[in-house]
Short mmCIF file of C-alpha atoms and ligand atoms in Angstrom, two decimals:
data_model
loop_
_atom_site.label_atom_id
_atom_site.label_comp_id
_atom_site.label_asym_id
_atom_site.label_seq_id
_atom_site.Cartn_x
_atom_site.Cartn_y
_atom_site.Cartn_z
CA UNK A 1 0.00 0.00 0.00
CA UNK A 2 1.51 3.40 -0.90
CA UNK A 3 0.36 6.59 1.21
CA UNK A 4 0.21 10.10 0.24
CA UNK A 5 1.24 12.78 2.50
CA UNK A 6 0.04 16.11 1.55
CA UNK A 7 2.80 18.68 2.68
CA UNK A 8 2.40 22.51 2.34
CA UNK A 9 5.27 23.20 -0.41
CA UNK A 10 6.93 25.92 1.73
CA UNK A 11 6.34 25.09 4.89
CA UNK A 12 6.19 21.55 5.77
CA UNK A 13 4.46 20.26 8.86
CA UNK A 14 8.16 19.03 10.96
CA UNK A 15 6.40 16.27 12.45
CA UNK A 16 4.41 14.82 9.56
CA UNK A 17 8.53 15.10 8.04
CA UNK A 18 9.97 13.48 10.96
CA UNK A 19 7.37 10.43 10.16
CA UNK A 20 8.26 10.13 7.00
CA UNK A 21 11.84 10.48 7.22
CA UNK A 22 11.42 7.56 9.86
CA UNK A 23 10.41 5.60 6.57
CA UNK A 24 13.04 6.51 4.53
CA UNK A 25 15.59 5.81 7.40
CA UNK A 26 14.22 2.50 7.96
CA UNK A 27 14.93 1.25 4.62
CA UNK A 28 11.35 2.24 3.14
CA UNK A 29 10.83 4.25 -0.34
CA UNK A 30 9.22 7.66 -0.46
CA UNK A 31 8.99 9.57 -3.26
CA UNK A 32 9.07 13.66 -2.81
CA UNK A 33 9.31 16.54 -4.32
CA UNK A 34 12.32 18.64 -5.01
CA UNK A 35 12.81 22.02 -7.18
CA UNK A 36 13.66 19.60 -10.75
CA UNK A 37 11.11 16.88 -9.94
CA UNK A 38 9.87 13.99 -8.24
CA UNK A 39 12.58 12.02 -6.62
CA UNK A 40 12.12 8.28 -5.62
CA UNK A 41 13.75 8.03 -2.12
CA UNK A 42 16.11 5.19 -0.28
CA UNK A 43 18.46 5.00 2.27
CA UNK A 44 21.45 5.28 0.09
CA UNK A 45 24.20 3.46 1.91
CA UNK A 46 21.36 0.82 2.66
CA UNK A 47 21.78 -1.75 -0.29
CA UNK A 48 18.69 -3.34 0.12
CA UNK A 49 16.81 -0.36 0.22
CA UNK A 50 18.46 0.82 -2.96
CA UNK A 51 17.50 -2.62 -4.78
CA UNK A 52 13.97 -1.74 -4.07
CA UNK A 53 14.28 1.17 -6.07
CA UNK A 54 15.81 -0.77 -9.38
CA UNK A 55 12.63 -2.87 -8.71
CA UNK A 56 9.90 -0.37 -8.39
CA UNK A 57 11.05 1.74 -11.60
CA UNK A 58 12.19 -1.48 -13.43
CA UNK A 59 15.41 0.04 -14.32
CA UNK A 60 18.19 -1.61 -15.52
CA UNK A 61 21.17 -1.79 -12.91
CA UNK A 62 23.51 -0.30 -15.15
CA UNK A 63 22.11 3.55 -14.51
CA UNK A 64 23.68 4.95 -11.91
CA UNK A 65 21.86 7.43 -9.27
CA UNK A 66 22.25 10.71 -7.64
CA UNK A 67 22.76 10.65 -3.95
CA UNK A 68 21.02 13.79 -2.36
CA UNK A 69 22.38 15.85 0.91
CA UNK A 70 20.86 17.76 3.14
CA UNK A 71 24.10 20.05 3.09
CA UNK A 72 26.75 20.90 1.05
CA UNK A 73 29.00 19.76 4.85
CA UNK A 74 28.19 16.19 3.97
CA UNK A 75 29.58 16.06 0.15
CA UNK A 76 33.15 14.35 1.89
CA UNK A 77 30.45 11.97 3.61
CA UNK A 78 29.83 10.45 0.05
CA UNK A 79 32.93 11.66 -2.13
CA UNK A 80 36.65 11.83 -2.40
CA UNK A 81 39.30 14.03 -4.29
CA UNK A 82 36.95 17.09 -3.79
CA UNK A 83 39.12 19.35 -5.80
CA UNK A 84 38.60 23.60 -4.81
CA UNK A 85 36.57 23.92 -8.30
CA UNK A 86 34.08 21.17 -7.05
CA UNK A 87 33.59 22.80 -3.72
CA UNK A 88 33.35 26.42 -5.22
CA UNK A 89 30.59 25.24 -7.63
CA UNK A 90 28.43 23.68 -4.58
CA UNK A 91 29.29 26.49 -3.11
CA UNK A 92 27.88 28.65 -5.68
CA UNK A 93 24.92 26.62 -7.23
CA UNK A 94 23.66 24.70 -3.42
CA UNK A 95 21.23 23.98 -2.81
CA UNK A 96 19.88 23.53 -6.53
CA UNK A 97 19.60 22.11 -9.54
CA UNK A 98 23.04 21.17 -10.47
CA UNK A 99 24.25 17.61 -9.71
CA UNK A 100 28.38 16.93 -9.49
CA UNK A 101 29.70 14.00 -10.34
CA UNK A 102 33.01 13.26 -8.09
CA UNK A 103 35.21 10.44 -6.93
CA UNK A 104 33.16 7.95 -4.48
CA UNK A 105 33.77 7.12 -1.49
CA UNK A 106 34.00 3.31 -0.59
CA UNK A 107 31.28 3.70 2.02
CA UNK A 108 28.58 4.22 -1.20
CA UNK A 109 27.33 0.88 -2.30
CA UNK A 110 28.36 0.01 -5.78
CA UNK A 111 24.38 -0.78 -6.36
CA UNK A 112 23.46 3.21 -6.23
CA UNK A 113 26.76 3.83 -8.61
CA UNK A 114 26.09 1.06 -11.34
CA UNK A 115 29.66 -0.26 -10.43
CA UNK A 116 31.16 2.95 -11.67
CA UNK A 117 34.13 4.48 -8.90
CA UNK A 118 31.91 8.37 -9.55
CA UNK A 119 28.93 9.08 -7.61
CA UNK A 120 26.45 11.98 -8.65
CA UNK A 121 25.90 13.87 -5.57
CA UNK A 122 23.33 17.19 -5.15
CA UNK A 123 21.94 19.50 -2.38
CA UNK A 124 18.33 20.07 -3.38
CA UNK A 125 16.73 23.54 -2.26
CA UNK A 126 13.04 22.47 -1.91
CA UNK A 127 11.69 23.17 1.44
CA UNK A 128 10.15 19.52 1.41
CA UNK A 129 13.24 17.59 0.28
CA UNK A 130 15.49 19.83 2.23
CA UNK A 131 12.98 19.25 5.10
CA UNK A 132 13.18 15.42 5.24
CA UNK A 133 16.72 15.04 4.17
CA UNK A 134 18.18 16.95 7.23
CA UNK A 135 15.50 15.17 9.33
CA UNK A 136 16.45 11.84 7.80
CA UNK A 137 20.22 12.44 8.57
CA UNK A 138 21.45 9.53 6.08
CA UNK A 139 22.35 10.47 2.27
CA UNK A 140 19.44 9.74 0.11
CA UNK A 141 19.70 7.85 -3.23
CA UNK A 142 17.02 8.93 -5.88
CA UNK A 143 16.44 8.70 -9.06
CA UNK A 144 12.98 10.18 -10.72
CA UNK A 145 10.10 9.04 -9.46
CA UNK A 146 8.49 7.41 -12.78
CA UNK A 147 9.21 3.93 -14.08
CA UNK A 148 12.17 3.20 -16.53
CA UNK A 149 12.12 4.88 -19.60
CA UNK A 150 8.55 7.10 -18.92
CA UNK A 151 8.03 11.00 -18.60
CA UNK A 152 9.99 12.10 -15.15
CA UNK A 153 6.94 13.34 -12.43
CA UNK A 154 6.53 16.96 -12.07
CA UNK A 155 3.62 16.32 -9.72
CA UNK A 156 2.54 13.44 -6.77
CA UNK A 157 -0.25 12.16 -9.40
CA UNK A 158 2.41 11.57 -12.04
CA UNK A 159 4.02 9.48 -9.45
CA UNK A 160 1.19 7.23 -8.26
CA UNK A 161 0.19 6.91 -12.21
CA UNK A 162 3.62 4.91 -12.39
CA UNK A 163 4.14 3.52 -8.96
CA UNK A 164 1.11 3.06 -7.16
CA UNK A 165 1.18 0.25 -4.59
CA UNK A 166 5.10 -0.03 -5.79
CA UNK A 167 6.66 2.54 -3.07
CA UNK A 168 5.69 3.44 0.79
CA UNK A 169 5.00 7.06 0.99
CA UNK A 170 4.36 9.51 -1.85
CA UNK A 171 4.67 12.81 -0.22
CA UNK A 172 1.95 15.53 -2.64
CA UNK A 173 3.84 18.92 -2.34
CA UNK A 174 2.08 20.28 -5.80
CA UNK A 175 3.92 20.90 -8.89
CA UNK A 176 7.89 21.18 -9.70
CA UNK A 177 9.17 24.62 -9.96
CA UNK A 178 11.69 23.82 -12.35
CA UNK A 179 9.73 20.95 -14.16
CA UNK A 180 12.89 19.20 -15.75
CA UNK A 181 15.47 17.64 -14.01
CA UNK A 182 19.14 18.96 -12.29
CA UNK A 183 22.11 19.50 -14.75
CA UNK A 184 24.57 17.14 -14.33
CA UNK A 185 28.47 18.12 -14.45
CA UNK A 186 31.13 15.67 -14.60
CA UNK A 187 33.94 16.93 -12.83
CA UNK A 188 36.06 13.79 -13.04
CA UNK A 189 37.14 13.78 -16.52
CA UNK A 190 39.19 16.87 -18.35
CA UNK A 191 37.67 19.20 -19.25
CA UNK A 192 34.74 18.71 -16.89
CA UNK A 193 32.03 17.87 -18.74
CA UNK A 194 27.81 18.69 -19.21
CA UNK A 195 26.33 15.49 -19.58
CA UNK A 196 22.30 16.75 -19.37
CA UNK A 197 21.62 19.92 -19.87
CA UNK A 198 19.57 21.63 -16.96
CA UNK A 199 18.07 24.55 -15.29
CA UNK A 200 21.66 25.58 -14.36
CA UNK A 201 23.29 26.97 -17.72
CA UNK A 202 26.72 25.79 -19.39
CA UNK A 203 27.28 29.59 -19.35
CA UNK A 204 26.64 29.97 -15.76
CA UNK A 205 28.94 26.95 -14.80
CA UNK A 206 31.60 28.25 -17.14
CA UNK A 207 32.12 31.40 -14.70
CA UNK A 208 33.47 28.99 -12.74
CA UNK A 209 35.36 26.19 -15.18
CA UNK A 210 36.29 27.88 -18.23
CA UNK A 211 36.63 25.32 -19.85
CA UNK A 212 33.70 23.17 -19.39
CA UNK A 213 32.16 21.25 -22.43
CA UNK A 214 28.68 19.68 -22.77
CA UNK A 215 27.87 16.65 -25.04
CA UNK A 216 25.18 17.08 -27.92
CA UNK A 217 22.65 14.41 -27.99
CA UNK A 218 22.39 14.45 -31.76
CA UNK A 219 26.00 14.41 -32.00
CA UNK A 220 26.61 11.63 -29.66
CA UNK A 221 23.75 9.74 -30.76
CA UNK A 222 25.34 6.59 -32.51
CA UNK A 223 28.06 6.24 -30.02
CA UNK A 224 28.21 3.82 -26.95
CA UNK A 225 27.08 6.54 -23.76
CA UNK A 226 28.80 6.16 -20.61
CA UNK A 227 25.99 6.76 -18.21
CA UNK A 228 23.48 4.51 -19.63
CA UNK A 229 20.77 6.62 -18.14
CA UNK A 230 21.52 9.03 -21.25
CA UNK A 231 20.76 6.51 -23.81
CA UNK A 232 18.80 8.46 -26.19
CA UNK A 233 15.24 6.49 -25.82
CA UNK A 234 14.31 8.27 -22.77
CA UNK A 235 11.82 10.80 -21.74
CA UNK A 236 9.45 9.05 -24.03
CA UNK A 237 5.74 9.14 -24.36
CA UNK A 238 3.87 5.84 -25.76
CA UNK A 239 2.91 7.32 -29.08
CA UNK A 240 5.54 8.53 -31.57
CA UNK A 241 7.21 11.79 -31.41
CA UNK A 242 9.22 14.00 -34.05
CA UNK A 243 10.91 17.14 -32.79
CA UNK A 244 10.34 20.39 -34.96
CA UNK A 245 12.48 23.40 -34.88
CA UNK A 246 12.42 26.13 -36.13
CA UNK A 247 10.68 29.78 -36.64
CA UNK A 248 7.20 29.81 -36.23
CA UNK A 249 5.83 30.05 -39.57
CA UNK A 250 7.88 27.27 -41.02
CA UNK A 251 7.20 25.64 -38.38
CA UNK A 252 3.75 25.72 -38.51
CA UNK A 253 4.00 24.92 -42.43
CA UNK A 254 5.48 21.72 -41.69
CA UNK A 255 3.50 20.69 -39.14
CA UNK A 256 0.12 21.15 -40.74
CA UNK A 257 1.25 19.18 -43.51
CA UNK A 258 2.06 16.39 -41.80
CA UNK A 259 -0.86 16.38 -39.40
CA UNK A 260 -2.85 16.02 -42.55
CA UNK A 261 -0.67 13.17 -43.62
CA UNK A 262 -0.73 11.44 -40.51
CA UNK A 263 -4.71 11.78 -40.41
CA UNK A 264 -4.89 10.49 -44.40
CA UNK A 265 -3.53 7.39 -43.07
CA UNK A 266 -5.43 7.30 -40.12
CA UNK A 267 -3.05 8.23 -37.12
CA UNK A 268 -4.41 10.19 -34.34
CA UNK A 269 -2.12 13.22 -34.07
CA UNK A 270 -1.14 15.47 -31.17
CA UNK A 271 0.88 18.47 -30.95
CA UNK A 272 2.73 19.96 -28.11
CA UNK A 273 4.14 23.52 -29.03
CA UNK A 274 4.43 27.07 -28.09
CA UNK A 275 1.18 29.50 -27.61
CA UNK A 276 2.68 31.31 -30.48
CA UNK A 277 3.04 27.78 -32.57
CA UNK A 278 -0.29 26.53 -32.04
CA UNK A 279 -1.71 30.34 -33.54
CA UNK A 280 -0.11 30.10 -36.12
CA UNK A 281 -1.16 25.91 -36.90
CA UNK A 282 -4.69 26.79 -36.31
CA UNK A 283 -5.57 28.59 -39.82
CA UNK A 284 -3.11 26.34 -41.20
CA UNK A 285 -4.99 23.54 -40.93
CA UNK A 286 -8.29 24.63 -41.18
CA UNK A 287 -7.14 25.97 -44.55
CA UNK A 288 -5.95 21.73 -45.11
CA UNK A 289 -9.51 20.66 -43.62
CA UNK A 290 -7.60 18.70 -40.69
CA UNK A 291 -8.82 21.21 -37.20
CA UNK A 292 -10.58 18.21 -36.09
CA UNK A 293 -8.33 15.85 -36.89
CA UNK A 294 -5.76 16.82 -33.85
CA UNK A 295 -5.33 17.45 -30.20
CA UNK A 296 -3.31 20.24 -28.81
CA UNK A 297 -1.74 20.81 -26.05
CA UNK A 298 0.32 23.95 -25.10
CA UNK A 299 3.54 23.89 -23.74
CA UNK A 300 4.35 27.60 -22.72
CA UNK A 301 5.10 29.68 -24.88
CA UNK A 302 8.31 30.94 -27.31
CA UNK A 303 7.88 34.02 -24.70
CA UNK A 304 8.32 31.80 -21.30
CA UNK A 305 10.70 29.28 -21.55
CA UNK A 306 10.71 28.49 -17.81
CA UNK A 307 7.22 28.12 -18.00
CA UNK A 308 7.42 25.48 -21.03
CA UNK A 309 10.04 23.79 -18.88
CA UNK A 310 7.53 23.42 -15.82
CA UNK A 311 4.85 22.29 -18.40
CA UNK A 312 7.02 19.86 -20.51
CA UNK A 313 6.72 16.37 -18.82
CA UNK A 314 2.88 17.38 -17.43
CA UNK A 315 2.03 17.82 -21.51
CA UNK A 316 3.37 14.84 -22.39
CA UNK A 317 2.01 12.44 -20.16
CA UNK A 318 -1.62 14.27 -20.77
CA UNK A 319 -0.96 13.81 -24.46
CA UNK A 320 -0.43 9.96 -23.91
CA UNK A 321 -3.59 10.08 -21.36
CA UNK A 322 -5.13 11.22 -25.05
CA UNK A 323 -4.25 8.01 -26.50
CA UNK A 324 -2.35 9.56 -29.58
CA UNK A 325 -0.57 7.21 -32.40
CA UNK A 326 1.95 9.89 -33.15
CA UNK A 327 3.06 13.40 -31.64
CA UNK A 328 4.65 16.64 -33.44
CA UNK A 329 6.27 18.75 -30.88
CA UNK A 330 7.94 22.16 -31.32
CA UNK A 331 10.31 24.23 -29.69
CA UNK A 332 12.63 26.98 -30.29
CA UNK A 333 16.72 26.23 -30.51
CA UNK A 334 18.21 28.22 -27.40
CA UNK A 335 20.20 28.33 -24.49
CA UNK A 336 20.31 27.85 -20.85
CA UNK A 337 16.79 25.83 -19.88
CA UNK A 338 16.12 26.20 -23.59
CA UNK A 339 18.77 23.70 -24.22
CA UNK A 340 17.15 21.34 -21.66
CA UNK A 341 14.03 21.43 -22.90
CA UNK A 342 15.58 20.37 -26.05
CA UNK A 343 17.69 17.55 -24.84
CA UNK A 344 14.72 15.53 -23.26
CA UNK A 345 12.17 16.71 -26.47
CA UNK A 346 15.51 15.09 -28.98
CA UNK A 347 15.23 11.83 -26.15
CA UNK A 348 11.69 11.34 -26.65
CA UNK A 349 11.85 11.94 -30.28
CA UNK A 350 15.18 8.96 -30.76
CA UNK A 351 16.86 11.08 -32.99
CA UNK A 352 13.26 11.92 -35.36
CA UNK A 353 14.00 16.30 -35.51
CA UNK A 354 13.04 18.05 -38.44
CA UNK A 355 14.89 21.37 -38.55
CA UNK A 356 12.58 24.15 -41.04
O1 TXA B 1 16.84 16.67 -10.90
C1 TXA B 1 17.28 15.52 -10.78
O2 TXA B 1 18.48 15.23 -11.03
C2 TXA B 1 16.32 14.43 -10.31
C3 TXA B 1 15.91 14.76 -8.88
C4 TXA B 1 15.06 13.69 -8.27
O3 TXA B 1 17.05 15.01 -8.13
N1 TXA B 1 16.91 13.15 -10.40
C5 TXA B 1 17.13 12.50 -11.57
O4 TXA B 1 17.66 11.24 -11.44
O5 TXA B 1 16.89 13.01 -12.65
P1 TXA B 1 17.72 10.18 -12.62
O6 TXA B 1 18.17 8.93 -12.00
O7 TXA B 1 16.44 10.13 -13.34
O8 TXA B 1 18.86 10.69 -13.53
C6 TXA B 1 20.16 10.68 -13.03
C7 TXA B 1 21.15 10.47 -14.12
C8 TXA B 1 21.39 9.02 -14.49
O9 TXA B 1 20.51 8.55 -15.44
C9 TXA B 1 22.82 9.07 -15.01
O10 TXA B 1 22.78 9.38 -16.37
C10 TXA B 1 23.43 10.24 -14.28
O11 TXA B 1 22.40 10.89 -13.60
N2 TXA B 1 24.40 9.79 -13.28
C11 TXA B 1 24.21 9.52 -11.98
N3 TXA B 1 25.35 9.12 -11.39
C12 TXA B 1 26.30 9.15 -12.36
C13 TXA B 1 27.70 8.84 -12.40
N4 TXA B 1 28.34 8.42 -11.33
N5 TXA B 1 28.32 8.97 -13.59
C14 TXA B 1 27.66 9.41 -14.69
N6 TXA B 1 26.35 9.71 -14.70
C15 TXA B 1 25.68 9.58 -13.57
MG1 MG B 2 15.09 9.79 -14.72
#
């Protein structure tokens, strides 16, 4: 049986924490909020509580997990060879959305780390995760709280859609502020390296390491991925899904085409674009005869990209509630959370972008 504990976002009830971090202590899985998304909890130098995690998600053992901290005072708790860069990056971006891979520590069971001697290691700043990680007391391995493979959870329903009956305590602390998940930054290889984009920019983290690369998913594509949780099918909705980008117009051209093809040969179509996208599809394919032929959902708009980052996993998973054969997103190319929205739109469409 999996509980729901409704939390107040900002201010979290300490005692209805303390019960639940009693849980998560005791080897028991709770999934919870944090600023990215929902995290599925364990004990994370608890083995057996970690297994439980690999078996709830049904993910494969070879994708390593992010260990969460209460405080930035705990990162030698959990890693080795901090070097001064490491510590003036938590120092800068903690507690937030930026995850650091470093040396492990032995202490870390090889079960949260995929085997791998690097451990990913973050200080989240929501008041609920915060809240039950300091009451807790014990690092926290978690991955997001969805099973292998689907949309991450941006809200407690999202979670129980996937795990229901599969974890202890969902805690319901609303929506995500940040909607996709933590940048990840691989300080143990030279140059230090980007390998998912995230709310915190490559040009913000460059201040800091100059020299700091980031790996293109369409450019790394065909070759073997080191963290296997990067494997390009990820992120991905049931039905379908091609990535356009582009201006609006074009956009817009291309799309309404090929919602009219995709309705000739009777596929159920959905888009998920921009305010500004879906405008301009609407007399497009009216003009075609194919309005009723589609659903749409919007995804922020051009305008807003941190709001079409809080709305992108929410859309997609009510897209597949719409029981869709195929999907034509949009977004604009960009920077900062522009380029993660990007990344996990490229994931869920395998490699399927049409540039107009
Ligand atoms: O925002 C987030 O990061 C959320 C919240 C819950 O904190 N967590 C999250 O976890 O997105 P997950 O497991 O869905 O994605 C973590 C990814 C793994 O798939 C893997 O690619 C990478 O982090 N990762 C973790 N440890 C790693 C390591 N030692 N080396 C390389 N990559 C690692
Ligand atoms: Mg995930």
């Amino acid at each position: 049986m999996t509980r729901v504990v409704v939390l107040d976002p900002q201010h979290p009830d300490p005692a209805r924490i303390r019960e639940v971090a009693t849980v998560l202590r005791d080897g028991g899985l709770v999934a919870f909020p944090t600023e990215t998304v929902y995290g599925l909890g364990a004990h994370a130098l608890n083995a057996t509580a970690v297994a439980r995690i690999f078996e709830a998600k049904g993910r494969p053992p070879t994708d390593p997990m992010i260990v969460h901290l209460a405080s930035i005072d705990q990162i030698d708790l959990v890693a080795q060879a901090v070097t001064p860069a490491a510590r003036e990056l938590a120092a800068a971006f903690w507690p937030g959305a930026l995850t650091l891979i470093l040396e492990k520590r032995p202490i870390v069971p090889g079960a949260v780390t995929a085997g791998l001697p690097t451990v990913g290691i973050r200080v989240p700043s929501h008041p609920i995760a915060h809240a039950l990680l300091a009451a807790a007391d014990v690092p926290v391995a978690a991955p997001s709280a969805n099973r292998f493979s689907h949309p991450s959870p941006t809200r407690a329903e999202h979670v129980l859609s996937d795990l229901d009956g599969l974890v202890d305590i969902v805690i319901d602390g609303g929506a995500t502020p940040i909607g996709v998940e933590s940048t990840i930054l691989d300080l143990t290889v030279t140059p230090p390296l980007v390998r998912r984009p995230g709310s915190v920019s490559l040009e913000a983290i460059r201040d800091i390491v100059p020299d700091v690369r980031s790996v293109s998913v369409t450019v790394d594509r065909a070759r073997a991925q080191p963290a296997p949780g990067q494997l390009l099918r990820h992120y991905a909705p049931r039905a379908t899904l091609t990535l356009y980008v582009g201006k609006v117009d074009q956009v817009a051209e291309r799309m309404a085409r090929d919602v009219r093809t995709a309705a000739a040969s009777g596929l159920r179509a959905g888009v998920l674009a921009p305010e500004e996208d879906l405008l301009a599809l609407a007399p497009r394919l009216a003009a075609l005869g194919a309005s009723g032929r589609v659903v749409t959902m919007r995804c922020g708009s051009r305008g807003d990209r941190e709001e079409a980052a809080r709305e992108l996993f929410r859309s997609l998973r009510a897209l597949d509630a719409e029981a869709v054969d195929v999907i034509l997103a949009s977004a604009p190319d960009g920077e900062g959370i522009n380029a993660a929205i990007l990344d996990r739109l490229t994931r869920a469409a395998e490699g399927r972008v049409v540039r107009t």
